[in-house]
Coordinates of C-alpha atoms in Angstrom, one line a residue:
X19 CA 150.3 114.5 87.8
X20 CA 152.2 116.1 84.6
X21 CA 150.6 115.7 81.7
X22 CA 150.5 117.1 77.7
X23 CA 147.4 119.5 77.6
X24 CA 148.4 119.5 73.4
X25 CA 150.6 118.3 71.3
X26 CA 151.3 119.6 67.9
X27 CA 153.2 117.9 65.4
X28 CA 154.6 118.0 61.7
X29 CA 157.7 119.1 59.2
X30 CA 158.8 120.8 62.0
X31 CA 159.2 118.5 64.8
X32 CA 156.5 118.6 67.5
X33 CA 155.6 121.3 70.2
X34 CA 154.1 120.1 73.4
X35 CA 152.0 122.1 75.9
X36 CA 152.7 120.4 79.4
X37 CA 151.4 120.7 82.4
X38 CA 154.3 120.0 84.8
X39 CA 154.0 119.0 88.5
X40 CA 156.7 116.2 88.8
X41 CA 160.5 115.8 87.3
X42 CA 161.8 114.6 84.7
X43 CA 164.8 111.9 84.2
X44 CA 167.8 113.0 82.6
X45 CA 167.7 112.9 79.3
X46 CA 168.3 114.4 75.5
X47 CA 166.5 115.0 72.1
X48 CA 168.1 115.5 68.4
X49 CA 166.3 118.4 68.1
X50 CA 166.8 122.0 69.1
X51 CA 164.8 122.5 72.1
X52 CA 163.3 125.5 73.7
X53 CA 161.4 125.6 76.6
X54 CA 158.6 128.6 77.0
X55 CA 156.8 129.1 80.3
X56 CA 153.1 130.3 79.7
X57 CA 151.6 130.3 83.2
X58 CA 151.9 129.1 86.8
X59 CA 154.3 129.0 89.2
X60 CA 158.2 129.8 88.0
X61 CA 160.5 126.9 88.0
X62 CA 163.9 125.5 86.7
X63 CA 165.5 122.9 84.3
X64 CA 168.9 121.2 85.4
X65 CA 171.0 121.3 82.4
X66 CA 174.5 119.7 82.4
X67 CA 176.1 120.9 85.6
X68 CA 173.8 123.6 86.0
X69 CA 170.2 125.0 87.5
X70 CA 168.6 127.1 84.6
X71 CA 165.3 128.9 85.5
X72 CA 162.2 129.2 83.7
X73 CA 160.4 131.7 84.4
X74 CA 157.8 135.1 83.1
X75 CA 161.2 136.8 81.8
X76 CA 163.7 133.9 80.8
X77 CA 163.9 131.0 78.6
X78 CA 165.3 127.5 78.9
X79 CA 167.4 127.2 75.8
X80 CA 169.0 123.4 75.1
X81 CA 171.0 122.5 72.4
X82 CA 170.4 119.0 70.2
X83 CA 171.6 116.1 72.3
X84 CA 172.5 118.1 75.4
X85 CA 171.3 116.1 78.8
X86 CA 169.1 117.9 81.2
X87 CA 166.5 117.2 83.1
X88 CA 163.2 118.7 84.6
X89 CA 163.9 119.9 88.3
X90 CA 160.4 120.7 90.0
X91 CA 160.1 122.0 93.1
X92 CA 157.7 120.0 95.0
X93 CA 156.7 123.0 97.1
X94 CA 155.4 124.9 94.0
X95 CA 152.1 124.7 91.9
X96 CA 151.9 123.1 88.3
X97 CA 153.9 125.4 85.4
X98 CA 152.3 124.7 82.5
X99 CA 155.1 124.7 79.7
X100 CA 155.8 125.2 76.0
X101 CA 158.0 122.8 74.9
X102 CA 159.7 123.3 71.2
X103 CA 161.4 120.4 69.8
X104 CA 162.7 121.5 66.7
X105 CA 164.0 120.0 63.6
X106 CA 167.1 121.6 62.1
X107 CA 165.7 120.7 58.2
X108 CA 163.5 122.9 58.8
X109 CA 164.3 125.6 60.3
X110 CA 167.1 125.7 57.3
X111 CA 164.3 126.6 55.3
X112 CA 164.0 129.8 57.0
X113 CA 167.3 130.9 56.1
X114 CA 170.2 128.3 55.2
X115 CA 172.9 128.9 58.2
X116 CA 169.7 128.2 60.5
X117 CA 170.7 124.3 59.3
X118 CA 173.2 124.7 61.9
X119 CA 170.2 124.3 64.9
X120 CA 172.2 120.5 65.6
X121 CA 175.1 121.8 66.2
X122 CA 176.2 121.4 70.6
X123 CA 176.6 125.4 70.5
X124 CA 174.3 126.8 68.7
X125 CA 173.1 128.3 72.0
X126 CA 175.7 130.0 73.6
X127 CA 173.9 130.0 77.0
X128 CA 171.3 127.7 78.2
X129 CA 169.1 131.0 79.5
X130 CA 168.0 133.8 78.3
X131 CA 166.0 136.9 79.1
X132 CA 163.3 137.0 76.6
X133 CA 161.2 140.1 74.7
X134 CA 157.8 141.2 75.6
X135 CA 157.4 140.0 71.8
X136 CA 158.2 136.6 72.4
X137 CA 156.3 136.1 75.3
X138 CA 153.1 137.3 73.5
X139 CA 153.8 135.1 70.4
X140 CA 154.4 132.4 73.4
X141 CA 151.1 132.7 74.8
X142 CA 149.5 133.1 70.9
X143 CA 150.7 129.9 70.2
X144 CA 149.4 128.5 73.2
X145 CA 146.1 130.0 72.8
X146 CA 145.6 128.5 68.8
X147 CA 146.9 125.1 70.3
X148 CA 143.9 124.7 72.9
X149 CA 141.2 126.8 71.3
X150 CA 141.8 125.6 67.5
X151 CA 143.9 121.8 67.6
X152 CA 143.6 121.0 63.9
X153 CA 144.7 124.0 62.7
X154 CA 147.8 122.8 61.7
X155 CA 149.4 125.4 59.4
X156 CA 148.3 128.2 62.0
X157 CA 150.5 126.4 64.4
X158 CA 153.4 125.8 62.1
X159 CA 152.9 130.0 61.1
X160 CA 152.8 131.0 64.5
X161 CA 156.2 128.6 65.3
X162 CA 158.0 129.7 62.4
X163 CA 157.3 133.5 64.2
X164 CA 158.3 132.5 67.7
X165 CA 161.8 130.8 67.0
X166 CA 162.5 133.2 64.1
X167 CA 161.9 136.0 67.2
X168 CA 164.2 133.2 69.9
X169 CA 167.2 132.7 66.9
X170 CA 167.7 136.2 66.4
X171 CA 167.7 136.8 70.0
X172 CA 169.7 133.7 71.3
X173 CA 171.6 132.3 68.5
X174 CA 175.0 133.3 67.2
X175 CA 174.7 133.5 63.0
X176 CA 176.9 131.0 62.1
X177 CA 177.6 130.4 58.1
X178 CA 176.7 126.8 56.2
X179 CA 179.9 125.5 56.4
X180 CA 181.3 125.1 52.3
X181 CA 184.9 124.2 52.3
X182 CA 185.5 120.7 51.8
X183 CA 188.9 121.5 54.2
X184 CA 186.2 122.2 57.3
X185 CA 184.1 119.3 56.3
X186 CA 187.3 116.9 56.4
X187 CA 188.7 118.2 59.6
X188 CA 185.8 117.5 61.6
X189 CA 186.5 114.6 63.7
X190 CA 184.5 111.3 62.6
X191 CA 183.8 108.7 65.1
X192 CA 185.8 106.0 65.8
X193 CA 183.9 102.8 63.4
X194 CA 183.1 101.2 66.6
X195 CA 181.3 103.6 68.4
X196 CA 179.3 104.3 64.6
X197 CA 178.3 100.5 64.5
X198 CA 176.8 100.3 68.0
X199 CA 174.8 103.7 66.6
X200 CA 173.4 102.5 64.0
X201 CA 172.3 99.3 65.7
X202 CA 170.7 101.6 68.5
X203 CA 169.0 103.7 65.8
X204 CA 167.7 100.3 64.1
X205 CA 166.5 98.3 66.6
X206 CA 166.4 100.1 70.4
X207 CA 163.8 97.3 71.5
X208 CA 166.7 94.8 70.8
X209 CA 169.5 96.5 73.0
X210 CA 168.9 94.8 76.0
X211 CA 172.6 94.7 77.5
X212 CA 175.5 97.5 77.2
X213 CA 177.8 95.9 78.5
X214 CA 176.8 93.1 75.4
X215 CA 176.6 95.9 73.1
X216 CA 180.2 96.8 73.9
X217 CA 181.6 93.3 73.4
X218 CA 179.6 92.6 69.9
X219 CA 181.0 96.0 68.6
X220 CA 185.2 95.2 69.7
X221 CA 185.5 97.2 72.8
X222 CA 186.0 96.5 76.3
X223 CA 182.9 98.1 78.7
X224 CA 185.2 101.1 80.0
X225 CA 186.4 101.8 76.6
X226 CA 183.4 101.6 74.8
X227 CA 181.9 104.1 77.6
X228 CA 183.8 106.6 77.2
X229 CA 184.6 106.4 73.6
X230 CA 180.7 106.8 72.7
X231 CA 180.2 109.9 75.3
X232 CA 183.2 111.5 73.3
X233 CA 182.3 111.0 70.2
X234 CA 178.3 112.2 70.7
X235 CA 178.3 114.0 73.9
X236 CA 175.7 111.6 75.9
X237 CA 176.4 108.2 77.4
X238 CA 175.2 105.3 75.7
X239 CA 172.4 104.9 78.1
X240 CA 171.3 108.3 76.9
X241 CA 171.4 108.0 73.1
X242 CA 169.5 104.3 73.5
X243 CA 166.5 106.5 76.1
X244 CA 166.1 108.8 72.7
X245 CA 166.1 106.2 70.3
X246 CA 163.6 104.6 72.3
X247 CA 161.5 107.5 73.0
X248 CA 161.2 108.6 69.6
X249 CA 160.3 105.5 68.2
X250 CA 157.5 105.6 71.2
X251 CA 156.1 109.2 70.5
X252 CA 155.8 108.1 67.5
X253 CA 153.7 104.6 67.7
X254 CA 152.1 106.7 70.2
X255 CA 150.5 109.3 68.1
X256 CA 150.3 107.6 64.6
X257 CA 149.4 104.3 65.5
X258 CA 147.1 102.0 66.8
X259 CA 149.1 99.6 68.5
X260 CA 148.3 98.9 72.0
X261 CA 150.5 100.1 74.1
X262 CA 151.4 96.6 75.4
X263 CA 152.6 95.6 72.0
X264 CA 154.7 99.6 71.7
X265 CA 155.9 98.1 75.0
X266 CA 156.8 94.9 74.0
X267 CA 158.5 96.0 70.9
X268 CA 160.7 98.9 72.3
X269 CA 162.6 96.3 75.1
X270 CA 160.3 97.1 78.2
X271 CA 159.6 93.8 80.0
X272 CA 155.9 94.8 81.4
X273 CA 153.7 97.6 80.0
X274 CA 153.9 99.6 83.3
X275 CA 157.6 99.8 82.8
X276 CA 156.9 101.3 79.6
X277 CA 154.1 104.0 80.7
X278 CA 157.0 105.2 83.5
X279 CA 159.6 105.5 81.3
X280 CA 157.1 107.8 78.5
X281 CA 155.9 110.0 81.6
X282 CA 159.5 110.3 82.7
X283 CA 160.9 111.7 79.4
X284 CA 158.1 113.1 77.7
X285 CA 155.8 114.8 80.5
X286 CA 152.8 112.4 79.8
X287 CA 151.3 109.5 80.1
X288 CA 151.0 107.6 76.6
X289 CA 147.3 107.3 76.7
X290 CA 146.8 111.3 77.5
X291 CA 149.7 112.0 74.7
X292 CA 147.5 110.2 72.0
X293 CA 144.5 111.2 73.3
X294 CA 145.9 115.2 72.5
X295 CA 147.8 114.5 70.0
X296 CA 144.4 112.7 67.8
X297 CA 142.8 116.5 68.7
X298 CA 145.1 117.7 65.9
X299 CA 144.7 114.7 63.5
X300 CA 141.7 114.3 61.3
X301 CA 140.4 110.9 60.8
X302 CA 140.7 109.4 64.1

């Protein structure tokens, strides 16, 4: 059974140590994710159209909102993995053009071979996340470290865009497709029906389909999953809600439904993920 052996979370986004057994659905995050093996048996993340392995020498790099999915080999031991989901704010804070960490291509490839440097920092930050969970601004230090080390090795430089020209010419999504959004991002719990979505916001099923995957690069089953998901992670490490009532409140018609849907996108159960995720938060 996968589980989160850690989880660390702050300005930065969160970082989740996993240990992996079982797949994951396809699915996508808004953040720039990079996936770190630090011991057990190699193994591989489908990613688009494409197997990517993960292994002692190579990195799984995915760009914000690009769909993949976990593809274990059931004939293999556990991997335990370091998961980076990364939040482009901050990394800007590092150095300015790193703002561009949302952009689909900030990752040329989706693999990587990777330094003996990174793999040490990979196995440091591991290390401070087990032995020492509440030492938060350790774990932010030794983050800021390893993805300074992976952008410098895997990302192009790309400048902070300042013409008002660029800004203009990038396309903007049809009003439509920015109204069904913004009522995903409000309110996933309440999107019960697609095809329903599609009518209230003007567009036929087909249309509305493939308008929304062109305008943010994941179906609109996909961009509801991470709305939902991120609302969860959330009520499931800050709060104290049961997770009936997180259940209840996100759309999910019984709990159990819920609980599935959490290990299948996250790695974890919910009650393991607040469990590991109340190691790093004092108070509880």
């Amino acid at each position: 059974m996968s589980n989160a052996l850690r989880i660390a979370r702050g300005r930065f986004g969160r970082v989740a140590l996993l240990d992996m057994d079982r797949p994951l659905v396809w699915h996508a995050h808004p953040h720039c994710h990079v996936l770190l093996k630090v011991e057990g048996a190699n193994t591989q993340f489908s990613v688009r159209d494409r197997l990517v392995p993960l292994t002692d020498e190579s990195a799984v790099l995915i760009n914000a909102w690009e769909p993949h999915a976990y593809a274990h080999d059931q004939t293999r031991a556990k991997t335990v993995i370091l998961a980076l989901y990364i939040e482009p704010q901050w990394l800007g804070h590092f150095r300015p053009n790193w703002a561009a960490s949302h952009a689909p291509d900030f990752f040329a490839s989706n693999v990587g071979l990777i330094t003996p440097g990174i793999r040490s920092r990979t196995r440091t930050l591991a290390e401070a996340m087990v032995q020492e969970p509440n030492s938060s601004k350790a774990h932010e230090t030794l983050l800021g470290e390893l993805m300074t080390a992976l952008i410098e090795r895997f990302a192009e430089w790309r400048a902070v865009p300042n013409s008002i020209r660029d800004l203009a010419s990038r396309s903007v999504p049809d009003f439509r497709i920015r109204n069904a959004v913004e009522r995903m991002k409000a309110s996933p719990g309440e999107i019960t029906d697609l095809d329903r979505l599609a009518i209230d916001v003007g567009l036929s099923r087909a249309h509305f389909f493939r308008l929304f995957e062109t305008s943010t690069g994941v179906t609109p089953r996909v961009f509801l999953n991470v709305q939902r998901l991120e609302q969860a992670v959330a009520a499931v490490a800050d709060g104290r809600d049961s997770f009936a009532t997180i259940s209840d409140r996100l759309g999910f018609s019984v709990p159990a439904h819920f609980s599935r849907f959490f290990h299948d996108h996250a790695g974890s159960s919910p009650s393991i993920f607040r469990s590991v995720t109340r190691l790093s938060a004092p108070g509880f």
